[in-house]
């Protein structure tokens, strides 16, 4: 999936970050990813198959191949071995954020404008903390949703400040799949053109 809005800005900070052990893991992993030209989406320790450390990442252009996952895994494994933040055996699982991805940066809201998202806030906004709707606008300080489920007396549109956001994720729809596949194809074509240009120099 291509990110035309933020391809060159790999150091854009995440709005939604981890806490506790997950935050310590992110602090160890993120500098390695940035050095390789990737962006961290999320780190999560899960108790499945024993213990699993799930790392979601993507290239700065929004793509993530199987080879990229292997590259990230091979780069962060030795660093994790040296830092040794987990006191038990665990499996390392590196993946792309997927089509119904977590939304963790401001550019995600710009990039996926027009698509459905569900999100939670840390404070009440219009007497709610949970929202679902289409992103109709994204600015510097927040984004506006056109809600698809409106209670009596509520406005159809609500603006959510980025500072209030605690969780956000795209909702899988046919439109999202179509746009994600189109963006991915475009990013791969651009990467191929770039490789050809590099080979000719």
Short mmCIF file of C-alpha atoms in Angstrom, two decimals:
data_model
loop_
_atom_site.label_atom_id
_atom_site.label_comp_id
_atom_site.label_asym_id
_atom_site.label_seq_id
_atom_site.Cartn_x
_atom_site.Cartn_y
_atom_site.Cartn_z
CA UNK A 1 0.00 0.00 0.00
CA UNK A 2 1.54 3.23 -1.09
CA UNK A 3 1.76 6.38 0.98
CA UNK A 4 1.94 9.34 -1.37
CA UNK A 5 1.36 11.77 1.49
CA UNK A 6 4.37 10.94 3.60
CA UNK A 7 6.85 8.85 1.64
CA UNK A 8 9.85 10.96 2.61
CA UNK A 9 9.06 11.57 6.26
CA UNK A 10 10.08 8.41 8.05
CA UNK A 11 10.54 10.21 11.38
CA UNK A 12 6.91 11.30 11.72
CA UNK A 13 6.07 10.44 15.33
CA UNK A 14 3.33 7.97 16.16
CA UNK A 15 0.18 9.33 17.82
CA UNK A 16 -0.63 6.02 19.48
CA UNK A 17 2.25 4.35 21.29
CA UNK A 18 2.76 1.41 23.59
CA UNK A 19 2.99 1.28 27.39
CA UNK A 20 4.97 -0.88 29.81
CA UNK A 21 7.03 -3.71 28.29
CA UNK A 22 5.66 -3.03 24.79
CA UNK A 23 6.99 0.54 25.04
CA UNK A 24 10.45 -0.73 26.08
CA UNK A 25 10.42 -3.09 23.06
CA UNK A 26 9.38 -0.25 20.74
CA UNK A 27 12.21 1.93 22.08
CA UNK A 28 14.70 -0.85 21.23
CA UNK A 29 13.25 -1.76 17.82
CA UNK A 30 12.27 1.62 16.31
CA UNK A 31 15.80 3.07 15.78
CA UNK A 32 16.83 -0.13 13.97
CA UNK A 33 13.76 0.05 11.70
CA UNK A 34 14.28 3.74 10.90
CA UNK A 35 17.92 2.98 9.99
CA UNK A 36 16.71 0.38 7.47
CA UNK A 37 14.08 2.67 5.92
CA UNK A 38 11.06 1.21 7.72
CA UNK A 39 8.45 2.70 10.06
CA UNK A 40 7.22 0.99 13.21
CA UNK A 41 3.44 0.66 13.38
CA UNK A 42 3.04 -1.33 16.58
CA UNK A 43 4.78 -3.75 18.97
CA UNK A 44 2.73 -6.09 21.12
CA UNK A 45 3.64 -9.00 23.41
CA UNK A 46 0.93 -11.65 23.22
CA UNK A 47 0.48 -14.91 25.06
CA UNK A 48 -0.10 -17.19 22.11
CA UNK A 49 2.09 -20.18 21.17
CA UNK A 50 3.86 -19.57 24.46
CA UNK A 51 4.78 -15.90 24.08
CA UNK A 52 4.80 -13.99 20.79
CA UNK A 53 6.26 -10.58 20.09
CA UNK A 54 4.26 -9.10 17.22
CA UNK A 55 6.01 -6.32 15.31
CA UNK A 56 4.05 -4.44 12.63
CA UNK A 57 6.14 -2.33 10.25
CA UNK A 58 6.15 -0.93 6.74
CA UNK A 59 8.48 0.85 4.34
CA UNK A 60 8.25 4.62 4.17
CA UNK A 61 6.22 4.28 0.94
CA UNK A 62 3.67 2.10 2.74
CA UNK A 63 4.71 -1.26 1.23
CA UNK A 64 5.87 -4.38 3.08
CA UNK A 65 6.90 -7.62 1.34
CA UNK A 66 7.70 -11.04 2.78
CA UNK A 67 11.39 -10.27 2.11
CA UNK A 68 11.01 -6.99 4.05
CA UNK A 69 9.57 -8.92 7.01
CA UNK A 70 12.58 -11.27 6.92
CA UNK A 71 14.99 -8.31 6.70
CA UNK A 72 13.37 -6.61 9.71
CA UNK A 73 13.35 -9.85 11.70
CA UNK A 74 17.05 -10.51 11.00
CA UNK A 75 17.96 -6.92 11.93
CA UNK A 76 16.06 -6.67 15.22
CA UNK A 77 16.74 -10.19 16.56
CA UNK A 78 20.42 -9.55 17.52
CA UNK A 79 19.51 -6.20 19.11
CA UNK A 80 16.79 -7.86 21.19
CA UNK A 81 19.25 -10.62 22.17
CA UNK A 82 21.74 -8.01 23.44
CA UNK A 83 19.15 -5.86 25.26
CA UNK A 84 17.33 -8.98 26.53
CA UNK A 85 14.10 -7.19 27.60
CA UNK A 86 12.03 -10.40 27.93
CA UNK A 87 12.81 -12.91 30.64
CA UNK A 88 11.29 -15.94 28.87
CA UNK A 89 11.35 -17.63 25.47
CA UNK A 90 9.24 -16.00 22.80
CA UNK A 91 8.51 -16.13 19.08
CA UNK A 92 9.20 -13.06 16.95
CA UNK A 93 6.51 -12.34 14.37
CA UNK A 94 7.09 -9.48 11.91
CA UNK A 95 4.22 -8.48 9.63
CA UNK A 96 2.76 -5.67 7.56
CA UNK A 97 -0.06 -3.67 9.16
CA UNK A 98 -2.54 -5.29 6.74
CA UNK A 99 -5.40 -3.64 4.90
CA UNK A 100 -7.55 -3.07 8.02
CA UNK A 101 -4.53 -1.49 9.64
CA UNK A 102 -4.02 0.38 12.90
CA UNK A 103 -3.94 4.14 12.31
CA UNK A 104 -0.98 5.50 14.28
CA UNK A 105 0.27 8.62 12.46
CA UNK A 106 -1.39 11.83 11.27
CA UNK A 107 -0.45 10.91 7.69
CA UNK A 108 -2.51 7.69 8.02
CA UNK A 109 -5.65 9.81 8.38
CA UNK A 110 -4.72 11.90 5.33
CA UNK A 111 -3.81 8.85 3.29
CA UNK A 112 -7.01 6.91 4.08
CA UNK A 113 -9.43 9.84 3.88
CA UNK A 114 -12.81 8.69 2.57
CA UNK A 115 -12.59 5.30 4.31
CA UNK A 116 -14.30 3.90 7.40
CA UNK A 117 -12.44 3.88 10.69
CA UNK A 118 -13.32 2.92 14.23
CA UNK A 119 -11.55 4.71 17.02
CA UNK A 120 -11.47 5.30 20.76
CA UNK A 121 -10.55 8.44 22.64
CA UNK A 122 -9.03 8.92 26.08
CA UNK A 123 -11.55 11.66 26.92
CA UNK A 124 -15.25 12.13 26.25
CA UNK A 125 -16.05 13.90 22.97
CA UNK A 126 -19.76 14.60 22.46
CA UNK A 127 -20.42 12.31 25.46
CA UNK A 128 -18.67 9.36 23.77
CA UNK A 129 -15.32 7.62 23.69
CA UNK A 130 -16.01 5.24 20.80
CA UNK A 131 -16.62 6.35 17.24
CA UNK A 132 -17.11 4.78 13.84
CA UNK A 133 -17.43 6.56 10.53
CA UNK A 134 -15.85 7.85 7.35
CA UNK A 135 -12.81 10.14 7.54
CA UNK A 136 -14.00 13.25 5.68
CA UNK A 137 -11.16 15.58 6.62
CA UNK A 138 -7.76 15.37 8.30
CA UNK A 139 -5.81 18.39 9.48
CA UNK A 140 -2.82 19.25 11.62
CA UNK A 141 -4.64 18.92 14.95
CA UNK A 142 -7.30 16.31 14.29
CA UNK A 143 -9.69 14.63 11.89
CA UNK A 144 -13.41 14.78 11.15
CA UNK A 145 -15.60 11.69 10.98
CA UNK A 146 -18.97 11.40 9.33
CA UNK A 147 -20.56 8.87 11.64
CA UNK A 148 -22.50 5.93 10.22
CA UNK A 149 -24.28 5.30 13.54
CA UNK A 150 -25.75 8.44 15.05
CA UNK A 151 -27.80 8.46 18.25
CA UNK A 152 -30.76 10.82 18.68
CA UNK A 153 -29.55 14.39 19.22
CA UNK A 154 -26.00 13.74 17.97
CA UNK A 155 -24.39 15.54 15.05
CA UNK A 156 -23.52 13.44 11.99
CA UNK A 157 -19.98 14.86 11.92
CA UNK A 158 -17.56 14.92 14.83
CA UNK A 159 -14.01 16.30 14.97
CA UNK A 160 -11.56 14.31 17.05
CA UNK A 161 -8.29 15.92 18.18
CA UNK A 162 -5.23 13.73 17.61
CA UNK A 163 -4.22 14.38 21.23
CA UNK A 164 -7.40 12.59 22.42
CA UNK A 165 -6.90 9.48 20.28
CA UNK A 166 -6.14 6.23 22.14
CA UNK A 167 -6.85 3.67 19.38
CA UNK A 168 -7.86 3.73 15.71
CA UNK A 169 -8.20 1.11 13.00
CA UNK A 170 -9.48 1.00 9.42
CA UNK A 171 -12.61 -1.07 8.81
CA UNK A 172 -12.37 -3.61 5.99
CA UNK A 173 -14.66 -2.70 3.07
CA UNK A 174 -14.66 -3.47 -0.65
CA UNK A 175 -13.64 0.15 -1.35
CA UNK A 176 -10.71 -0.11 1.07
CA UNK A 177 -9.50 -3.37 -0.49
CA UNK A 178 -9.73 -1.86 -4.00
CA UNK A 179 -7.87 1.33 -3.00
CA UNK A 180 -5.23 -0.57 -1.01
CA UNK A 181 -4.51 -2.92 -3.93
CA UNK A 182 -4.34 0.02 -6.36
CA UNK A 183 -1.95 1.92 -4.06
CA UNK A 184 0.21 -1.19 -3.57
CA UNK A 185 0.46 -1.73 -7.33
CA UNK A 186 1.42 1.91 -7.84
CA UNK A 187 4.10 1.75 -5.13
CA UNK A 188 5.61 -1.40 -6.65
CA UNK A 189 5.69 0.25 -10.09
CA UNK A 190 7.41 3.32 -8.61
CA UNK A 191 9.95 1.11 -6.80
CA UNK A 192 10.67 -0.80 -10.03
CA UNK A 193 11.16 2.49 -11.92
CA UNK A 194 13.48 3.73 -9.18
CA UNK A 195 15.53 0.51 -9.34
CA UNK A 196 15.83 0.86 -13.12
CA UNK A 197 16.97 4.47 -12.74
CA UNK A 198 19.55 3.42 -10.11
CA UNK A 199 20.87 0.65 -12.39
CA UNK A 200 21.33 3.09 -15.29
CA UNK A 201 23.47 5.52 -13.24
#
